[in-house]
Amino acid sequence: MPGTPKQASLPPWGYAVAGATGAVLANAVVYPLDIVKTRLQVQVKRQPTDPKPLTTNAHHYTSTFDAISKIVSDEGIIGLYSGINGALIGVASTNFAYFFWYSSIRAYYISFQALPRPPNTATELSLGALAGAVAQVFTIPVAVVTTRQQTQSKGEKKGLIDTGREVVQSEDGWTGLWRGLKASLVLVVNPAITYGAYQRLKDVLFPGKKSLRPWEAFRSSTVLGAMSKALATIATQPLIVAKVGLQSRPPPARNGKPFKSFIEVMKYIVEHEGLLGLFKGIAPQITKGLLVQGLLMMTKERLELLFVLLFAYTRRVKSEKLRKMADAAAAKAQQSLPVIAK
């Protein structure tokens, strides 16, 4: 049907399954980077005069490679995959909810258009932000539990259920499972920043060009895509660090007193580490983001194509079956006509 958007070729759950599967595979591949960036983000730079350690971990990490080597030395290779079960459950649920709500909201929006057509860029970003916000509300409890698991020391390792129970039994009660929700809702603007940075960089490198040559298109989609994603990550990194600080156990120096807001986390970090402390863990954060984005979209598109072919095959089989049934009914009717005539 002319004017029908590509999204109509699959039901919402098809896009949700494809997105969730791609996200799980991508995050499983880069999970060691995820746990390293989380450990880097929750630790607070320690001063010689500090009476208590300012981090929930026994070791203090100076870089990504230092964190990897110390984690492997202390906990073995398995330490780089601490909390992976909960993390992948969280990734699957978040991405399933996101792609389901995004495709549903998008289809609902298009259905109200006088002439069905894809929404413009601003509307597309708004729909994505809305879907992301809805997904966060339903799935953030898993993210909170996973962050706690990733920052547990070697002698305090707990399973997903036990860690969740620990969160609920804290002074926050059940609401503790939604710690960092405000920061997460603000972070749904990350794709908008990515797209805006991409367009600006494209205008700078290819001024006045509305169509690009093949090599220029390749350069635009890879180099500019990576640069825009990195810029978006840098712009939102303080919020990312604050969210991790809210969701993890409070550092020993606070005597178990949890942070009340992401603003309080930021103030605490700036007080002990300066402004640069708000950007700790930026290297593994950017690396992980770039790898996950590429792997996720590559896998998602292949699965969507597979689902489209599967649905087309199923429809063809049903159509052939109905045609055979109709032919059989017609033949039977023709055979009975002479009998009726007599």
Tab-separated table of C-alpha atoms in Angstrom:
chain	number	residue	atom	x	y	z
A	1	MET	CA	0.000	0.000	0.000
A	2	PRO	CA	1.537	3.343	-1.030
A	3	GLY	CA	2.416	5.594	1.836
A	4	THR	CA	2.503	2.761	4.349
A	5	PRO	CA	5.635	3.146	6.519
A	6	LYS	CA	8.174	0.410	6.839
A	7	GLN	CA	7.200	-0.059	10.509
A	8	ALA	CA	3.807	-1.460	9.456
A	9	SER	CA	5.497	-4.628	8.123
A	10	LEU	CA	5.938	-5.969	11.654
A	11	PRO	CA	3.722	-5.915	14.748
A	12	PRO	CA	5.074	-4.075	17.828
A	13	TRP	CA	6.127	-7.302	19.532
A	14	GLY	CA	8.233	-8.208	16.471
A	15	TYR	CA	10.294	-5.032	16.804
A	16	ALA	CA	10.418	-5.530	20.580
A	17	VAL	CA	11.802	-9.071	20.302
A	18	ALA	CA	14.339	-8.020	17.652
A	19	GLY	CA	15.500	-5.028	19.708
A	20	ALA	CA	15.698	-6.981	22.968
A	21	THR	CA	17.639	-9.835	21.345
A	22	GLY	CA	20.095	-7.470	19.695
A	23	ALA	CA	20.604	-5.572	22.953
A	24	VAL	CA	21.216	-8.747	24.964
A	25	LEU	CA	23.806	-10.057	22.491
A	26	ALA	CA	25.567	-6.685	22.235
A	27	ASN	CA	25.689	-6.123	26.000
A	28	ALA	CA	26.854	-9.682	26.673
A	29	VAL	CA	29.845	-9.084	24.388
A	30	VAL	CA	30.899	-5.822	26.078
A	31	TYR	CA	29.781	-6.630	29.635
A	32	PRO	CA	33.304	-6.410	31.154
A	33	LEU	CA	33.384	-2.751	30.032
A	34	ASP	CA	30.035	-2.202	31.740
A	35	ILE	CA	31.210	-3.493	35.102
A	36	VAL	CA	34.484	-1.548	34.832
A	37	LYS	CA	32.744	1.749	34.076
A	38	THR	CA	30.330	1.150	36.973
A	39	ARG	CA	33.173	0.441	39.423
A	40	LEU	CA	35.004	3.562	38.235
A	41	GLN	CA	31.898	5.704	38.584
A	42	VAL	CA	30.982	4.663	42.144
A	43	GLN	CA	34.444	5.084	43.617
A	44	VAL	CA	35.453	8.423	45.089
A	45	LYS	CA	39.023	9.622	44.878
A	46	ARG	CA	40.635	9.006	48.241
A	47	GLN	CA	42.806	11.525	50.031
A	48	PRO	CA	45.609	10.480	52.451
A	49	THR	CA	43.774	12.191	55.328
A	50	ASP	CA	40.492	10.344	54.798
A	51	PRO	CA	39.721	8.248	57.921
A	52	LYS	CA	37.527	5.798	55.996
A	53	PRO	CA	37.603	4.443	52.465
A	54	LEU	CA	35.394	6.496	50.184
A	55	THR	CA	34.537	3.596	47.905
A	56	THR	CA	32.463	0.452	48.249
A	57	ASN	CA	35.344	-1.623	46.841
A	58	ALA	CA	38.579	-2.670	48.520
A	59	HIS	CA	40.634	-1.523	45.531
A	60	HIS	CA	40.956	1.905	44.004
A	61	TYR	CA	41.154	1.924	40.208
A	62	THR	CA	43.155	4.480	38.265
A	63	SER	CA	42.078	3.542	34.738
A	64	THR	CA	40.112	1.039	32.681
A	65	PHE	CA	43.072	-1.326	32.302
A	66	ASP	CA	43.988	-0.970	35.975
A	67	ALA	CA	40.403	-1.878	36.924
A	68	ILE	CA	40.376	-4.933	34.640
A	69	SER	CA	43.707	-6.231	35.956
A	70	LYS	CA	42.747	-5.725	39.625
A	71	ILE	CA	39.310	-7.305	39.197
A	72	VAL	CA	40.819	-10.347	37.463
A	73	SER	CA	43.584	-10.592	40.066
A	74	ASP	CA	41.147	-10.371	42.996
A	75	GLU	CA	38.076	-12.184	41.670
A	76	GLY	CA	39.263	-14.046	38.601
A	77	ILE	CA	37.831	-13.714	35.088
A	78	ILE	CA	34.387	-14.394	36.548
A	79	GLY	CA	34.652	-11.073	38.380
A	80	LEU	CA	34.314	-9.249	35.053
A	81	TYR	CA	30.884	-10.857	34.661
A	82	SER	CA	29.564	-10.218	38.168
A	83	GLY	CA	25.819	-9.533	38.028
A	84	ILE	CA	25.561	-10.370	34.327
A	85	ASN	CA	22.326	-12.355	34.749
A	86	GLY	CA	20.495	-9.401	36.241
A	87	ALA	CA	22.119	-7.015	33.764
A	88	LEU	CA	20.955	-9.000	30.740
A	89	ILE	CA	17.463	-9.375	32.197
A	90	GLY	CA	17.417	-5.611	32.661
A	91	VAL	CA	18.732	-4.981	29.137
A	92	ALA	CA	16.180	-7.378	27.630
A	93	SER	CA	13.239	-5.906	29.546
A	94	THR	CA	14.259	-2.287	28.946
A	95	ASN	CA	14.800	-2.729	25.214
A	96	PHE	CA	11.723	-4.894	24.766
A	97	ALA	CA	9.627	-2.225	26.514
A	98	TYR	CA	11.315	0.582	24.569
A	99	PHE	CA	10.902	-0.904	21.086
A	100	PHE	CA	7.383	-2.146	21.867
A	101	TRP	CA	6.180	1.240	23.104
A	102	TYR	CA	8.092	3.110	20.405
A	103	SER	CA	6.588	1.089	17.535
A	104	SER	CA	3.125	1.191	19.160
A	105	ILE	CA	3.188	4.966	19.789
A	106	ARG	CA	4.622	5.593	16.324
A	107	ALA	CA	1.947	3.489	14.608
A	108	TYR	CA	-0.750	5.194	16.700
A	109	TYR	CA	0.590	8.615	15.700
A	110	ILE	CA	0.720	7.726	11.987
A	111	SER	CA	-2.838	6.342	12.087
A	112	PHE	CA	-4.108	9.823	12.954
A	113	GLN	CA	-2.421	11.441	9.953
A	114	ALA	CA	-4.659	12.460	7.042
A	115	LEU	CA	-2.090	10.905	4.713
A	116	PRO	CA	-0.111	8.114	6.458
A	117	ARG	CA	3.551	9.067	6.311
A	118	PRO	CA	6.589	8.797	8.597
A	119	PRO	CA	6.863	11.563	11.246
A	120	ASN	CA	9.455	14.314	10.860
A	121	THR	CA	12.725	14.291	12.794
A	122	ALA	CA	11.500	16.365	15.760
A	123	THR	CA	8.418	14.181	16.175
A	124	GLU	CA	10.503	11.018	15.787
A	125	LEU	CA	12.823	12.110	18.594
A	126	SER	CA	9.860	13.083	20.792
A	127	LEU	CA	8.203	9.699	20.256
A	128	GLY	CA	11.495	7.967	21.075
A	129	ALA	CA	11.893	10.012	24.267
A	130	LEU	CA	8.321	9.192	25.337
A	131	ALA	CA	8.853	5.490	24.702
A	132	GLY	CA	12.149	5.618	26.607
A	133	ALA	CA	10.495	7.303	29.585
A	134	VAL	CA	7.722	4.690	29.740
A	135	ALA	CA	10.273	1.875	29.475
A	136	GLN	CA	12.370	3.327	32.319
A	137	VAL	CA	9.416	3.522	34.702
A	138	PHE	CA	8.733	-0.200	34.305
A	139	THR	CA	12.280	-1.563	34.148
A	140	ILE	CA	14.472	0.591	36.407
A	141	PRO	CA	14.174	-1.802	39.413
A	142	VAL	CA	16.300	-4.348	37.562
A	143	ALA	CA	18.899	-1.657	36.806
A	144	VAL	CA	19.080	-0.719	40.497
A	145	VAL	CA	19.623	-4.342	41.578
A	146	THR	CA	22.218	-4.895	38.816
A	147	THR	CA	24.200	-1.803	39.842
A	148	ARG	CA	24.264	-3.095	43.440
A	149	GLN	CA	25.521	-6.477	42.226
A	150	GLN	CA	28.242	-4.943	40.080
A	151	THR	CA	29.634	-2.946	43.018
A	152	GLN	CA	29.565	-5.741	45.623
A	153	SER	CA	32.963	-6.722	46.989
A	154	LYS	CA	34.303	-10.260	46.672
A	155	GLY	CA	33.069	-11.424	50.078
A	156	GLU	CA	29.617	-9.859	49.737
A	157	LYS	CA	28.441	-11.348	46.443
A	158	LYS	CA	24.691	-12.022	46.359
A	159	GLY	CA	22.228	-13.265	43.792
A	160	LEU	CA	19.625	-11.186	42.000
A	161	ILE	CA	16.786	-11.964	44.444
A	162	ASP	CA	18.892	-11.493	47.591
A	163	THR	CA	20.261	-8.191	46.314
A	164	GLY	CA	16.753	-7.015	45.492
A	165	ARG	CA	15.648	-7.978	49.006
A	166	GLU	CA	18.558	-5.966	50.421
A	167	VAL	CA	17.404	-2.891	48.494
A	168	VAL	CA	13.819	-3.292	49.706
A	169	GLN	CA	14.946	-3.763	53.318
A	170	SER	CA	16.897	-0.485	53.285
A	171	GLU	CA	15.427	2.734	54.654
A	172	ASP	CA	13.858	3.517	51.271
A	173	GLY	CA	11.720	0.382	51.280
A	174	TRP	CA	10.107	-0.581	47.980
A	175	THR	CA	10.727	2.888	46.566
A	176	GLY	CA	14.454	2.079	46.672
A	177	LEU	CA	13.916	-0.016	43.541
A	178	TRP	CA	13.176	3.208	41.666
A	179	ARG	CA	16.235	5.144	42.835
A	180	GLY	CA	17.678	7.284	40.045
A	181	LEU	CA	14.396	7.412	38.114
A	182	LYS	CA	14.502	11.201	37.691
A	183	ALA	CA	18.030	11.058	36.275
A	184	SER	CA	16.997	8.179	33.987
A	185	LEU	CA	14.039	10.171	32.667
A	186	VAL	CA	16.318	13.129	31.901
A	187	LEU	CA	18.762	10.802	30.135
A	188	VAL	CA	16.170	9.876	27.488
A	189	VAL	CA	17.288	13.091	25.718
A	190	ASN	CA	20.581	11.358	24.856
A	191	PRO	CA	19.356	10.254	21.377
A	192	ALA	CA	18.208	13.806	20.623
A	193	ILE	CA	21.656	15.142	21.520
A	194	THR	CA	23.257	12.414	19.389
A	195	TYR	CA	21.141	13.304	16.361
A	196	GLY	CA	21.614	17.042	16.805
A	197	ALA	CA	25.398	16.647	17.076
A	198	TYR	CA	25.380	14.374	14.011
A	199	GLN	CA	23.563	16.967	11.893
A	200	ARG	CA	25.836	19.794	13.012
A	201	LEU	CA	29.014	17.799	12.331
A	202	LYS	CA	27.629	16.764	8.948
A	203	ASP	CA	26.984	20.411	8.027
A	204	VAL	CA	30.548	21.335	9.059
A	205	LEU	CA	32.287	18.531	7.116
A	206	PHE	CA	29.945	18.556	4.110
A	207	PRO	CA	28.680	22.154	3.871
A	208	GLY	CA	25.854	22.774	1.400
A	209	LYS	CA	25.576	19.117	0.345
A	210	LYS	CA	22.112	17.575	0.384
A	211	SER	CA	23.230	14.262	-1.137
A	212	LEU	CA	26.512	12.489	-0.431
A	213	ARG	CA	28.720	10.269	-2.577
A	214	PRO	CA	29.045	6.632	-1.416
A	215	TRP	CA	32.371	7.149	0.347
A	216	GLU	CA	31.039	10.319	1.956
A	217	ALA	CA	27.916	8.514	3.156
A	218	PHE	CA	30.083	5.755	4.667
A	219	ARG	CA	32.304	8.308	6.391
A	220	SER	CA	29.213	10.173	7.604
A	221	SER	CA	27.514	7.105	9.087
A	222	THR	CA	30.604	5.694	10.805
A	223	VAL	CA	32.921	8.519	11.823
A	224	LEU	CA	30.220	11.124	12.434
A	225	GLY	CA	28.005	8.552	14.120
A	226	ALA	CA	30.789	7.697	16.549
A	227	MET	CA	31.678	11.356	17.146
A	228	SER	CA	28.056	12.379	17.779
A	229	LYS	CA	27.506	9.463	20.162
A	230	ALA	CA	30.689	10.423	22.033
A	231	LEU	CA	29.572	14.071	22.305
A	232	ALA	CA	26.149	13.009	23.602
A	233	THR	CA	27.792	10.768	26.191
A	234	ILE	CA	30.111	13.572	27.351
A	235	ALA	CA	27.148	15.959	27.656
A	236	THR	CA	25.147	13.517	29.820
A	237	GLN	CA	28.022	11.837	31.704
A	238	PRO	CA	27.490	13.804	34.974
A	239	LEU	CA	23.909	12.532	35.090
A	240	ILE	CA	25.041	8.984	34.293
A	241	VAL	CA	27.579	9.096	37.140
A	242	ALA	CA	24.981	10.591	39.507
A	243	LYS	CA	22.453	7.892	38.607
A	244	VAL	CA	24.975	5.114	39.330
A	245	GLY	CA	25.816	6.809	42.636
A	246	LEU	CA	22.140	6.867	43.599
A	247	GLN	CA	21.575	3.226	42.717
A	248	SER	CA	24.701	1.777	44.360
A	249	ARG	CA	25.315	1.309	48.077
A	250	PRO	CA	26.443	4.543	49.779
A	251	PRO	CA	30.233	4.763	50.348
A	252	PRO	CA	31.501	3.819	53.847
A	253	ALA	CA	32.456	7.443	54.521
A	254	ARG	CA	28.724	8.303	54.606
A	255	ASN	CA	28.109	5.666	57.317
A	256	GLY	CA	25.398	3.958	55.294
A	257	LYS	CA	23.451	7.167	54.634
A	258	PRO	CA	22.094	6.971	51.072
A	259	PHE	CA	21.979	9.924	48.694
A	260	LYS	CA	18.588	11.577	48.359
A	261	SER	CA	18.947	13.053	44.873
A	262	PHE	CA	21.308	13.149	41.918
A	263	ILE	CA	22.114	16.779	42.812
A	264	GLU	CA	23.370	15.588	46.208
A	265	VAL	CA	25.526	12.951	44.499
A	266	MET	CA	27.034	15.582	42.220
A	267	LYS	CA	27.804	17.908	45.132
A	268	TYR	CA	29.480	15.067	47.034
A	269	ILE	CA	31.628	14.125	44.032
A	270	VAL	CA	32.650	17.728	43.311
A	271	GLU	CA	33.503	18.237	46.997
A	272	HIS	CA	35.839	15.240	47.094
A	273	GLU	CA	37.135	15.078	43.505
A	274	GLY	CA	36.421	18.353	41.778
A	275	LEU	CA	34.407	18.878	38.604
A	276	LEU	CA	36.385	16.284	36.649
A	277	GLY	CA	35.025	13.670	39.027
A	278	LEU	CA	31.662	14.003	37.273
A	279	PHE	CA	33.270	12.530	34.161
A	280	LYS	CA	34.948	9.486	35.705
A	281	GLY	CA	34.536	6.288	33.741
A	282	ILE	CA	34.019	8.274	30.539
A	283	ALA	CA	36.410	6.126	28.444
A	284	PRO	CA	34.715	2.741	29.015
A	285	GLN	CA	31.312	4.490	28.893
A	286	ILE	CA	31.955	5.840	25.375
A	287	THR	CA	33.614	2.621	24.163
A	288	LYS	CA	30.750	0.525	25.466
A	289	GLY	CA	28.161	2.882	23.959
A	290	LEU	CA	29.728	2.788	20.502
A	291	LEU	CA	30.119	-1.005	20.453
A	292	VAL	CA	26.644	-1.681	21.823
A	293	GLN	CA	25.006	0.749	19.403
A	294	GLY	CA	26.689	-0.839	16.388
A	295	LEU	CA	26.105	-4.454	17.443
A	296	LEU	CA	22.536	-3.799	18.553
A	297	MET	CA	21.414	-2.130	15.327
A	298	MET	CA	23.187	-4.700	13.155
A	299	THR	CA	21.545	-7.622	14.990
A	300	LYS	CA	18.165	-5.895	15.246
A	301	GLU	CA	17.973	-5.200	11.517
A	302	ARG	CA	18.880	-8.816	10.644
A	303	LEU	CA	16.226	-10.152	13.014
A	304	GLU	CA	13.614	-7.740	11.676
A	305	LEU	CA	14.352	-8.970	8.147
A	306	LEU	CA	14.069	-12.568	9.378
A	307	PHE	CA	10.693	-11.827	10.995
A	308	VAL	CA	9.423	-10.084	7.856
A	309	LEU	CA	10.359	-13.126	5.743
A	310	LEU	CA	8.843	-15.468	8.329
A	311	PHE	CA	5.558	-13.542	8.413
A	312	ALA	CA	5.459	-13.382	4.602
A	313	TYR	CA	5.979	-17.156	4.428
A	314	THR	CA	3.271	-17.742	7.060
A	315	ARG	CA	0.810	-15.540	5.180
A	316	ARG	CA	1.565	-17.348	1.923
A	317	VAL	CA	1.038	-20.760	3.542
A	318	LYS	CA	-2.280	-19.609	5.041
A	319	SER	CA	-3.345	-18.123	1.697
A	320	GLU	CA	-2.549	-21.357	-0.157
A	321	LYS	CA	-4.371	-23.388	2.482
A	322	LEU	CA	-7.468	-21.190	2.204
A	323	ARG	CA	-7.346	-21.376	-1.594
A	324	LYS	CA	-7.180	-25.177	-1.507
A	325	MET	CA	-10.092	-25.287	0.920
A	326	ALA	CA	-12.088	-22.957	-1.351
A	327	ASP	CA	-11.247	-25.073	-4.419
A	328	ALA	CA	-12.255	-28.247	-2.583
A	329	ALA	CA	-15.549	-26.663	-1.481
A	330	ALA	CA	-16.260	-25.472	-5.031
A	331	ALA	CA	-15.505	-28.914	-6.493
A	332	LYS	CA	-17.780	-30.567	-3.943
A	333	ALA	CA	-20.553	-28.091	-4.778
A	334	GLN	CA	-20.212	-28.811	-8.493
A	335	GLN	CA	-20.430	-32.563	-7.861
A	336	SER	CA	-23.664	-32.128	-5.931
A	337	LEU	CA	-25.366	-29.952	-8.599
A	338	PRO	CA	-26.526	-32.845	-10.859
A	339	VAL	CA	-28.035	-34.609	-7.866
A	340	ILE	CA	-29.992	-31.482	-6.912
A	341	ALA	CA	-31.149	-31.041	-10.523
A	342	LYS	CA	-32.655	-34.513	-10.587
